[in-house]
PDB file of C-alpha atoms in Angstrom:
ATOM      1  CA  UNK A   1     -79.398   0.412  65.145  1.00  0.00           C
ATOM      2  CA  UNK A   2     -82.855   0.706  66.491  1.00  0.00           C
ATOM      3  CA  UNK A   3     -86.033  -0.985  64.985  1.00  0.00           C
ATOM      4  CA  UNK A   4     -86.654   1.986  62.848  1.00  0.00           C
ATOM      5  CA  UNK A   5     -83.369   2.915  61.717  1.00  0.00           C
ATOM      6  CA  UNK A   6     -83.259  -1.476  60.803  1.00  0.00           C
ATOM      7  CA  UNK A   7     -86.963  -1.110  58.595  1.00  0.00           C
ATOM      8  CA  UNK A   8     -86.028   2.034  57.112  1.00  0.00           C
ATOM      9  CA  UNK A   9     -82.290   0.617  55.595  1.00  0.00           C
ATOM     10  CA  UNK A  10     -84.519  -2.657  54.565  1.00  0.00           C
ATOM     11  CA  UNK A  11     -86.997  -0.525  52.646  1.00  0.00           C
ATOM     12  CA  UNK A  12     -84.566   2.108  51.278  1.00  0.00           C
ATOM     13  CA  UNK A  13     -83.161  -0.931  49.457  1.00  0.00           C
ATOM     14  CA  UNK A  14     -86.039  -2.035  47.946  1.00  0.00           C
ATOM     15  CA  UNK A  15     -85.760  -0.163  44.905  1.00  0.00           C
ATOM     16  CA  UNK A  16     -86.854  -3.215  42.385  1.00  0.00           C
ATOM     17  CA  UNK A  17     -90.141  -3.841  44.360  1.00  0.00           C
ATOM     18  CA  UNK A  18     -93.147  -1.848  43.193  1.00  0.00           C
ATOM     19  CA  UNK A  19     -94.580  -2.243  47.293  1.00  0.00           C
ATOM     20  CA  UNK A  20     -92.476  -2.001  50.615  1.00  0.00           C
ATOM     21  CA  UNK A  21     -94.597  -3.525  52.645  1.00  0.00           C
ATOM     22  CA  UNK A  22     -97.896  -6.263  51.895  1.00  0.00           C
ATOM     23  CA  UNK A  23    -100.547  -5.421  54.249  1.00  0.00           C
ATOM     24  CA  UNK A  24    -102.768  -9.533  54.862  1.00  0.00           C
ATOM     25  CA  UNK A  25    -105.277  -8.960  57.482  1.00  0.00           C
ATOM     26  CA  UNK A  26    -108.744 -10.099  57.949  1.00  0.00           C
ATOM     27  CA  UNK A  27    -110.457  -6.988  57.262  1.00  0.00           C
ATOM     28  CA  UNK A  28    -113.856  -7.837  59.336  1.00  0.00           C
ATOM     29  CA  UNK A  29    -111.159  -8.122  62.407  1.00  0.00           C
ATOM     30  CA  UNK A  30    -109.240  -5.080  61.800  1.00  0.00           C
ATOM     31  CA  UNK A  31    -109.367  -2.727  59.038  1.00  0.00           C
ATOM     32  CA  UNK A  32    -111.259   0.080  60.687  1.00  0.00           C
ATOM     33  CA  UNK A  33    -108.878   0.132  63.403  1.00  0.00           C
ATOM     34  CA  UNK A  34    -105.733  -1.530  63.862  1.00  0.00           C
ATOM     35  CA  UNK A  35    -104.892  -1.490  59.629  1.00  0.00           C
ATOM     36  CA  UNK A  36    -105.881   1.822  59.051  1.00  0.00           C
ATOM     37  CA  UNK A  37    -103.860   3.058  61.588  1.00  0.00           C
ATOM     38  CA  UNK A  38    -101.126   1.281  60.760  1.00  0.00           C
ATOM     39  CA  UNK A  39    -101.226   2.043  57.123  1.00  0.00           C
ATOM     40  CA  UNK A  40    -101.316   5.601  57.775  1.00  0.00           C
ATOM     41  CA  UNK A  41     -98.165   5.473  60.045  1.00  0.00           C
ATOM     42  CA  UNK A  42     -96.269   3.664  57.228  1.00  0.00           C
ATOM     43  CA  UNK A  43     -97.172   5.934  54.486  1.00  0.00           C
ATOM     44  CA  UNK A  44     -96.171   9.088  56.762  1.00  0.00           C
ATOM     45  CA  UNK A  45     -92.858   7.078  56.946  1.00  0.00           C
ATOM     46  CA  UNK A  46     -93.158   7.339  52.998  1.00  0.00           C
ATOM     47  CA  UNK A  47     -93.383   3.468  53.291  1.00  0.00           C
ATOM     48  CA  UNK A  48     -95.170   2.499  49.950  1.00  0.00           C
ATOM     49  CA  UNK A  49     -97.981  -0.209  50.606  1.00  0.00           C
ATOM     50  CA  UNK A  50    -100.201  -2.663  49.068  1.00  0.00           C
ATOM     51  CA  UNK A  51    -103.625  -2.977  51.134  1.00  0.00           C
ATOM     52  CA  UNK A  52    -106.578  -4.562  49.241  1.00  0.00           C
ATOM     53  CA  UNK A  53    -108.766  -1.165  49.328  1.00  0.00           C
ATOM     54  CA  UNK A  54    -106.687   0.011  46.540  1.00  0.00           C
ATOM     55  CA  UNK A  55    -107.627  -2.308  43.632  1.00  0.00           C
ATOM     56  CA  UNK A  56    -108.969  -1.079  40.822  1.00  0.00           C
ATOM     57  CA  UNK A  57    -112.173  -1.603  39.715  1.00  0.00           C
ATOM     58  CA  UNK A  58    -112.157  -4.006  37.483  1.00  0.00           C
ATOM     59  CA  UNK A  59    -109.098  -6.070  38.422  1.00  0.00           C
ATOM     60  CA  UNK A  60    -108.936  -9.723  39.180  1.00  0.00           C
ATOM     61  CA  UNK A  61    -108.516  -9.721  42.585  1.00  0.00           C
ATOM     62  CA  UNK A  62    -106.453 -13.023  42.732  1.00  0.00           C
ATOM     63  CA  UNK A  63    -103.975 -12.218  40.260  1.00  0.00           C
ATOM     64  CA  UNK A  64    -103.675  -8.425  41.723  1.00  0.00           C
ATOM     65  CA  UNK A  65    -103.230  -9.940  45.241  1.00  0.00           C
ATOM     66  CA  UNK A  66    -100.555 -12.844  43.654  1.00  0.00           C
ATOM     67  CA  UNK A  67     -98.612 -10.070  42.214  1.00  0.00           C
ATOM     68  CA  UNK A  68     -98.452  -7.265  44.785  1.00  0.00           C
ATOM     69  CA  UNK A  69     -97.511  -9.980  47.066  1.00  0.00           C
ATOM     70  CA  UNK A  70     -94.417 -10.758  44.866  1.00  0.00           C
ATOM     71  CA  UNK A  71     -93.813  -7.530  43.977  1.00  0.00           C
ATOM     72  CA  UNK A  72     -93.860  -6.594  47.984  1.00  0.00           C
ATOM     73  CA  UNK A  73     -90.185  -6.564  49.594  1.00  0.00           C
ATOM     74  CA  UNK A  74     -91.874  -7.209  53.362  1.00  0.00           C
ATOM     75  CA  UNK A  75     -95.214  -8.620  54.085  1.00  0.00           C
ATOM     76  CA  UNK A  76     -96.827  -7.872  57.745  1.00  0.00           C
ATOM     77  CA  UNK A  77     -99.281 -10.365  58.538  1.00  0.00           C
ATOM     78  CA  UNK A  78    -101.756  -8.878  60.753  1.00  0.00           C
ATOM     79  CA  UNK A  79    -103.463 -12.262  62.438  1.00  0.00           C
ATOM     80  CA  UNK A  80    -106.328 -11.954  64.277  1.00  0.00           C
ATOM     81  CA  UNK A  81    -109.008 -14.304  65.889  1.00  0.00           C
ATOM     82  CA  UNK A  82    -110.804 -14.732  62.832  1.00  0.00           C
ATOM     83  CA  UNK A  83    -107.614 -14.540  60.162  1.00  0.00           C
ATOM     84  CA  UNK A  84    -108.019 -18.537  59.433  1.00  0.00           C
ATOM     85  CA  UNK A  85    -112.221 -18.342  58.563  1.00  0.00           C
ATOM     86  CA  UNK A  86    -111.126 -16.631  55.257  1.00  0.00           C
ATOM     87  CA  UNK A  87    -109.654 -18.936  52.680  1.00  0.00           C
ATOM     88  CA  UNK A  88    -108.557 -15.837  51.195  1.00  0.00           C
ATOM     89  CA  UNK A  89    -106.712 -14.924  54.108  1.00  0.00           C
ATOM     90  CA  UNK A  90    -104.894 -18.742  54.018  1.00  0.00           C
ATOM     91  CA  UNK A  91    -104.422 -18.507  50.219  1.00  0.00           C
ATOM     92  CA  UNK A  92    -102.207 -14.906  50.977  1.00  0.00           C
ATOM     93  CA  UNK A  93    -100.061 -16.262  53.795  1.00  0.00           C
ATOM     94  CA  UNK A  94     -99.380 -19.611  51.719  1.00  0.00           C
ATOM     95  CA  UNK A  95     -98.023 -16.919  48.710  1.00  0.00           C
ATOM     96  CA  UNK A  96     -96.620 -14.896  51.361  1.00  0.00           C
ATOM     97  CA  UNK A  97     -94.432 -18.133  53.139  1.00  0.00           C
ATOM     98  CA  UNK A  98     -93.517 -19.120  49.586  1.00  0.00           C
ATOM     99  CA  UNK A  99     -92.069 -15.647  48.924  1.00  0.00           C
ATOM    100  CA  UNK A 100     -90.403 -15.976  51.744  1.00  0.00           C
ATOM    101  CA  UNK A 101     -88.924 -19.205  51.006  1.00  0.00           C
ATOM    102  CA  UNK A 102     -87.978 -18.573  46.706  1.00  0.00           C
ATOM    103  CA  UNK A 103     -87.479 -14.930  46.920  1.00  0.00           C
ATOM    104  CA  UNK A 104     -86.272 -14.800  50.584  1.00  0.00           C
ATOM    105  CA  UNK A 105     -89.330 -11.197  51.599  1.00  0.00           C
ATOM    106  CA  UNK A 106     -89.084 -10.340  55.210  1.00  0.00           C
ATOM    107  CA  UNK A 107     -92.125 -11.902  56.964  1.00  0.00           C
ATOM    108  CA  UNK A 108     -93.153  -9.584  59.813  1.00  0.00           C
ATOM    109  CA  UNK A 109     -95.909 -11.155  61.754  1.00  0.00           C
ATOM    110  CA  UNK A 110     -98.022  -9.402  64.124  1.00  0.00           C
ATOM    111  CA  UNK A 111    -100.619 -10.640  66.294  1.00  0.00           C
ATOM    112  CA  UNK A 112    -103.407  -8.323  66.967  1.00  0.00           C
ATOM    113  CA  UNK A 113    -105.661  -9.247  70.535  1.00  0.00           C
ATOM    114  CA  UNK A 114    -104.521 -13.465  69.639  1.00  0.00           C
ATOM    115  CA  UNK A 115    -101.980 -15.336  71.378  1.00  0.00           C
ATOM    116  CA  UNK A 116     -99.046 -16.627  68.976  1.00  0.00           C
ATOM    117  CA  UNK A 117     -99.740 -20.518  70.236  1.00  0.00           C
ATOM    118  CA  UNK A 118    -103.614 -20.006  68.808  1.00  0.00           C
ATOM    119  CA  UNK A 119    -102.253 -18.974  65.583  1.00  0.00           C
ATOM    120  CA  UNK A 120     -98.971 -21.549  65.708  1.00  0.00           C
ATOM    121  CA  UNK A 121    -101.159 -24.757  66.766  1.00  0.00           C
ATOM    122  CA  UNK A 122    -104.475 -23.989  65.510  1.00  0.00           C
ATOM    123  CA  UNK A 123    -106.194 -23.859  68.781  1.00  0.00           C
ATOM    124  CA  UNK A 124    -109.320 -22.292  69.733  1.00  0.00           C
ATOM    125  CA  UNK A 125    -110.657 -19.892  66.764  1.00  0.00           C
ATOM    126  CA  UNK A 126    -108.171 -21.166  64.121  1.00  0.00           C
ATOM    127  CA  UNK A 127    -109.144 -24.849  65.538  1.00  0.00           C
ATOM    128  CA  UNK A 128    -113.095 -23.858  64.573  1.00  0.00           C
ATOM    129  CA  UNK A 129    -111.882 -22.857  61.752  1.00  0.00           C
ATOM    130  CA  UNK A 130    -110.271 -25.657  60.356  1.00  0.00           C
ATOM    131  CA  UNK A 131    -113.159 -27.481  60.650  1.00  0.00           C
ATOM    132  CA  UNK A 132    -115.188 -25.489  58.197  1.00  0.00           C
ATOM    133  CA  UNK A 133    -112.349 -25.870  55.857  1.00  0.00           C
ATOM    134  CA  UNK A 134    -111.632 -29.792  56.596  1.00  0.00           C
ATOM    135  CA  UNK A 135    -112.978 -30.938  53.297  1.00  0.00           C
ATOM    136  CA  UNK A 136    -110.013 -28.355  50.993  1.00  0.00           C
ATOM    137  CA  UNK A 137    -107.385 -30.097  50.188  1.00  0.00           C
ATOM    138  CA  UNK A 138    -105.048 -26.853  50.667  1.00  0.00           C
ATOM    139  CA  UNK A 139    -105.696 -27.802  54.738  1.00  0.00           C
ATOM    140  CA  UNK A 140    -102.278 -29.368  55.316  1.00  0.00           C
ATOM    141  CA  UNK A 141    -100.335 -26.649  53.378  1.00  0.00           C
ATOM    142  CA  UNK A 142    -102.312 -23.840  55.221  1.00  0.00           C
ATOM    143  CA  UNK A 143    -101.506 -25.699  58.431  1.00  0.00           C
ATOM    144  CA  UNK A 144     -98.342 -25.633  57.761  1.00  0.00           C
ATOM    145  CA  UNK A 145     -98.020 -22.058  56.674  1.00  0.00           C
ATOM    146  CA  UNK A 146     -99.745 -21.451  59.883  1.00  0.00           C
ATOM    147  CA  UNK A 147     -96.926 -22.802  61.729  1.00  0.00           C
ATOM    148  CA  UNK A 148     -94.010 -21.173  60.806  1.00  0.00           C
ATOM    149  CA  UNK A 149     -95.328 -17.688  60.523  1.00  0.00           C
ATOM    150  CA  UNK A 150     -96.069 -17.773  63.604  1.00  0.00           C
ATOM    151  CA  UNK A 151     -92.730 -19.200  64.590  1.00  0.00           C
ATOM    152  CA  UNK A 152     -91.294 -15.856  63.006  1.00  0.00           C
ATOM    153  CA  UNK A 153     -90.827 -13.702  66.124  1.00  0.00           C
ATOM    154  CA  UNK A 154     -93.516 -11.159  66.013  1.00  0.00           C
ATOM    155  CA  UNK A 155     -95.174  -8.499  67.506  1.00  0.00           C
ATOM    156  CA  UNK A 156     -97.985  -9.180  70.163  1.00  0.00           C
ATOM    157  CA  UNK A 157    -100.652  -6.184  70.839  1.00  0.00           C
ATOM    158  CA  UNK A 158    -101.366  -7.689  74.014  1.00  0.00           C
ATOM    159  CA  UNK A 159     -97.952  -6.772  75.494  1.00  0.00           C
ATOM    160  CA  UNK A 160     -98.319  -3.013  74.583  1.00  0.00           C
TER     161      UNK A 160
END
């Protein structure tokens, strides 16, 4: 079975989710290009997906975010060089990593112009990073979540 055959069975039996797939990217990084793109490919798939652009005006963006993530049977994580300045960003992947963990969602990491050892060891931009954010207590857990996404084997742009 190829990869597309494998995500199309996996998202065929989603039927309880209201999403297929969770789209958490830092949209400064990527949404005019890489997301876009890749949210258009998945729709033309007829891959239903949650991407922050379609909240409703109006809406709590926390508690929409918290629930399309566990309504979402696969999250992609797009990370990027700046994916760990946004505490948003950190507060997804930590709802994300516990989805993964209680609900058992597929956790498709990709890593868009990074290296995976940046993003797994907080080196260089996620290191600079961290240092803005040293003072929240949510560090450790973040760290953490960090970690073993990017343990999940992924997809790396740079090896096109």
């Amino acid at each position: 079975m190829d990869e597309q055959q494998r995500t199309s069975s996996i998202v065929s039996s989603s039927k309880r989710y209201e999403y297929d797939v969770f789209l958490s990217f830092r949209g400064e990084d990527t949404r005019k290009n890489f997301i876009s793109y890749l949210d258009k490919a998945l729709n033309k798939e007829k891959i239903k997906t949650f991407i922050d652009d379609r909240l409703e005006k109006g809406d709590e963006i926390s508690i929409t975010l918290i629930k399309a993530i566990e309504n979402s049977r696969i999250s992609i994580v797009i990370f990027s060089k700046n994916y760990a300045s946004s505490k948003w960003c950190l507060n997804e992947l930590s709802k994300i990593m516990e989805c993964k963990r209680v609900q058992e969602q597929i956790v498709m990491p990709v890593f868009y112009n990074i290296d995976p050892s940046h993003v797994r060891n907080q080196i260089e931009s996620y290191k600079d990073a961290f240092k803005k954010h040293k003072e929240d207590s949510r560090c450790d857990q973040w760290r953490n979540d960090l970690t073993e996404a990017a343990n999940i084997v992924g997809w790396d742009s740079r090896n096109r």
